[in-house]
Coordinates of N, CA and C in Angstrom, one line a residue:
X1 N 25.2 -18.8 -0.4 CA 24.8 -18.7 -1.8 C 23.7 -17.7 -1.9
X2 N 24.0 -17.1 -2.6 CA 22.8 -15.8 -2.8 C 21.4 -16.8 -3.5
X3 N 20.1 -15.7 -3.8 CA 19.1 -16.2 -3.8 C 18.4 -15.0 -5.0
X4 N 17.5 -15.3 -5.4 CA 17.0 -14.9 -6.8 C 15.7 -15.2 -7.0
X5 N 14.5 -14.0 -7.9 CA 13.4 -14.4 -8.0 C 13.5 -15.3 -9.5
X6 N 12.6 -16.3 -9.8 CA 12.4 -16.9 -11.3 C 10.9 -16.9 -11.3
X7 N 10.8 -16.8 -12.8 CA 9.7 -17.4 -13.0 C 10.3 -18.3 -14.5
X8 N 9.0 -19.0 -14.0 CA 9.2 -20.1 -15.9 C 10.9 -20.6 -15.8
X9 N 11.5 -20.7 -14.9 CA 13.2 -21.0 -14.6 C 14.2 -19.9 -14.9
X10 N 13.4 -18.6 -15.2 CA 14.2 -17.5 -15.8 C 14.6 -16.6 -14.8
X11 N 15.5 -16.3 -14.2 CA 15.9 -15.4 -13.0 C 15.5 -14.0 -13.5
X12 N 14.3 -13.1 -13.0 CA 14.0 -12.0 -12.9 C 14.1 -10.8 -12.0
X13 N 15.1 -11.5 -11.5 CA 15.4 -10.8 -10.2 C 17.2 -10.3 -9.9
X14 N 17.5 -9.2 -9.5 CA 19.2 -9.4 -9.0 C 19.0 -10.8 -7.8
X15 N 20.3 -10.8 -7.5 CA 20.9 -12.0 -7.0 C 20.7 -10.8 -5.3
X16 N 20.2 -11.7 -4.2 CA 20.2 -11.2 -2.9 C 21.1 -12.2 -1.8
X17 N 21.0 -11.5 -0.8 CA 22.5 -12.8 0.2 C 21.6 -13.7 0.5
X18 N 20.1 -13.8 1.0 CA 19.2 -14.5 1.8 C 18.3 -14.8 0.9
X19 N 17.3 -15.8 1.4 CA 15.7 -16.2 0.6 C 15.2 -15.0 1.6
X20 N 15.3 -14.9 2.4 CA 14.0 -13.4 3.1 C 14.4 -12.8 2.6
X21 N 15.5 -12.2 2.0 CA 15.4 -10.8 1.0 C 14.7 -10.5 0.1
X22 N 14.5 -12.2 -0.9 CA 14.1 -12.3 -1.6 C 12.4 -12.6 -2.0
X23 N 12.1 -12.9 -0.3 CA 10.7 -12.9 -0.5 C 10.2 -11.0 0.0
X24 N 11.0 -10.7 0.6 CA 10.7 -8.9 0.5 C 10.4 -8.7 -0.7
X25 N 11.2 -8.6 -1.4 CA 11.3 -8.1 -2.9 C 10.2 -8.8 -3.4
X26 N 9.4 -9.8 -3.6 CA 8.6 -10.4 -4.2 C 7.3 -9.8 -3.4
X27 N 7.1 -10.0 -2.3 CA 6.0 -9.0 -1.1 C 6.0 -7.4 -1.7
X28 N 7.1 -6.8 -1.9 CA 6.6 -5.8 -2.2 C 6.3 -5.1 -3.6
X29 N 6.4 -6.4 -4.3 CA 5.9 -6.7 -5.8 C 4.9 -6.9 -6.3
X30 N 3.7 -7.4 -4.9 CA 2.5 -7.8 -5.1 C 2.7 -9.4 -5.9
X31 N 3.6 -9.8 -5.4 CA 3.7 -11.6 -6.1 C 3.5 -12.7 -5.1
X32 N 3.4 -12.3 -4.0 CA 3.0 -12.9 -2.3 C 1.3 -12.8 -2.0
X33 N 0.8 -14.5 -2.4 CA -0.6 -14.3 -2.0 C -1.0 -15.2 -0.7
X34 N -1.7 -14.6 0.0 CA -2.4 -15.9 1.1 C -3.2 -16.7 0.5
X35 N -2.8 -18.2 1.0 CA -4.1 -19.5 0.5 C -4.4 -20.0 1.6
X36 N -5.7 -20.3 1.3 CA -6.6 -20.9 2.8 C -5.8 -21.9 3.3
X37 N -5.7 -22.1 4.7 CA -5.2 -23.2 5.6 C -5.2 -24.4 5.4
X38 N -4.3 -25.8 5.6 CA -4.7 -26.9 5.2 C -5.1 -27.3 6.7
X39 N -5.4 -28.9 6.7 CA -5.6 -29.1 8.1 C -4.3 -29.1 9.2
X40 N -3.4 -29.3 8.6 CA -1.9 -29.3 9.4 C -1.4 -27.9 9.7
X41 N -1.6 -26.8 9.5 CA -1.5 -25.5 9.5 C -2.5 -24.6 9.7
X42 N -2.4 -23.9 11.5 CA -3.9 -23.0 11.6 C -3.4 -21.6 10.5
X43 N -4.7 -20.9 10.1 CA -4.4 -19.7 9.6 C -3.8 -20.1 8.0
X44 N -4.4 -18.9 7.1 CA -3.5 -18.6 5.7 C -2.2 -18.6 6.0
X45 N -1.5 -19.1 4.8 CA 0.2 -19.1 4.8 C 0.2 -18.0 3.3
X46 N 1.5 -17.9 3.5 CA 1.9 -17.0 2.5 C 2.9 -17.7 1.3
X47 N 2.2 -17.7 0.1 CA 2.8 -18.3 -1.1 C 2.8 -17.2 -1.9
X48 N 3.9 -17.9 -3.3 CA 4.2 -16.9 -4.3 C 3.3 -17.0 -5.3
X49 N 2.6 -16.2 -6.1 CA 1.9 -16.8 -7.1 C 2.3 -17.4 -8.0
X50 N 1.4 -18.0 -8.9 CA 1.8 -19.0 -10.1 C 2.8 -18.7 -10.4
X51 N 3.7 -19.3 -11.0 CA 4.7 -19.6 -11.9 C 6.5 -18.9 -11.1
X52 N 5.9 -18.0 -9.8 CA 7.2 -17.7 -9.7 C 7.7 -18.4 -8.4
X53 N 9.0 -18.8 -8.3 CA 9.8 -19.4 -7.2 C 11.0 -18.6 -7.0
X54 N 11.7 -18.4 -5.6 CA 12.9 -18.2 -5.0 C 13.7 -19.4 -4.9
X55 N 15.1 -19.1 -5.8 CA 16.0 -20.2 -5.9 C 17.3 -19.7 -5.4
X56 N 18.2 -20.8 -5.0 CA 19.3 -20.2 -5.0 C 20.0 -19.9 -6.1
X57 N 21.1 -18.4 -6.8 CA 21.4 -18.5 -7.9 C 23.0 -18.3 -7.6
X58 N 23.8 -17.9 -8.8 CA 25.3 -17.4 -8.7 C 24.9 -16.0 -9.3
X59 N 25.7 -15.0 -8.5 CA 25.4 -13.6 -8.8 C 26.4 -13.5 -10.2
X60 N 25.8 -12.5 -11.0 CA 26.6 -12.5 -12.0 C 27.7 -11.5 -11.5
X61 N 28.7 -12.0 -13.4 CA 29.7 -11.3 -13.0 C 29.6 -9.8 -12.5
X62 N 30.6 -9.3 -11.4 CA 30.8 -7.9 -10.7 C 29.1 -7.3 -10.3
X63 N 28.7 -8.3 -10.1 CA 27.4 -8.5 -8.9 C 27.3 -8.6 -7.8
X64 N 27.3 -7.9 -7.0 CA 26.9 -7.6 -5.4 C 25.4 -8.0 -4.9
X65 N 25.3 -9.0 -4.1 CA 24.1 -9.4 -3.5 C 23.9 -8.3 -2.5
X66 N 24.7 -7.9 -1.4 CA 24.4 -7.6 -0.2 C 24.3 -6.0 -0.9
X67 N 25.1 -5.0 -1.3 CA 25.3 -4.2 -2.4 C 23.2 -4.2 -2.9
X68 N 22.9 -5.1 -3.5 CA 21.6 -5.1 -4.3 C 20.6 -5.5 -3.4
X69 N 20.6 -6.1 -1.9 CA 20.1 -5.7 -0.8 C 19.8 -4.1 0.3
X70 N 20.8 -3.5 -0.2 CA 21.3 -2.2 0.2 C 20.0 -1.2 -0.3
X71 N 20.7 -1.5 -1.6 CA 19.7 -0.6 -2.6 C 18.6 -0.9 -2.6
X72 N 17.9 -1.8 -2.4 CA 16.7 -2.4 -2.2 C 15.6 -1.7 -0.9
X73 N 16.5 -2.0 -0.5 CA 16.1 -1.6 1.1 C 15.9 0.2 1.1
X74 N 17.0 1.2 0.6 CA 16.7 2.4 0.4 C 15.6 2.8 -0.4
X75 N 15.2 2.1 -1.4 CA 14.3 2.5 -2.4 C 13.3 2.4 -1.5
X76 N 13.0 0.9 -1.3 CA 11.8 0.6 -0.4 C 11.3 1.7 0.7
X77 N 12.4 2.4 1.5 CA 12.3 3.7 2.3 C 11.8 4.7 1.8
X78 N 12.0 5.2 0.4 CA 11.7 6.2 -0.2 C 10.1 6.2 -0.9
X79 N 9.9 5.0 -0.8 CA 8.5 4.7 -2.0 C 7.5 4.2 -1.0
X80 N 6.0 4.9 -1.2 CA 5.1 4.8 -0.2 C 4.5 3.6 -0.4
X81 N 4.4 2.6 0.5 CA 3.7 1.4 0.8 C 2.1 1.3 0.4
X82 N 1.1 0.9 -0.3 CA 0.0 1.3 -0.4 C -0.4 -0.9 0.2
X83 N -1.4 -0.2 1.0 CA -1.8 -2.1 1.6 C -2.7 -2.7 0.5
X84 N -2.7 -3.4 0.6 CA -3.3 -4.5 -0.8 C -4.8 -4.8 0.3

């Protein structure tokens, strides 16, 4: 089942084959923050900010996941990474 960004339950995202694709796409969005450690967990973990979550979705009609992973991934190649 493909996977999808939301926020507020609204799918803002194309539809991807995996949740790691989908947290790429969110990472390179600036929507992936570190929160301090709890006691069960050494080190920051990596969360989405407020309001948005990765769900599983149904790709719409004549929608390509892996196709919208493709593309994704080329862009990402072409556009310079700046580190946060």
């Amino acid at each position: 089942m493909p996977y999808a960004l939301f926020c507020n339950d609204a799918q803002i995202s194309k539809a991807y084959p995996a949740e790691a694709d989908v947290w790429k796409l969110a990472h390179r969005s600036g929507l992936v923050v570190d929160v301090a450690n709890d006691d069960e967990r050494p080190g920051p973990r990596r969360v989405l900010d407020n309001d948005y979550e990765i769900k599983p979705c149904r790709a719409a009609q004549g929608e390509d996941p892996a196709k919208n992973k493709a593309d994704a991934e080329q862009q990402s190649r072409m556009e310079p990474e700046f580190n946060s």
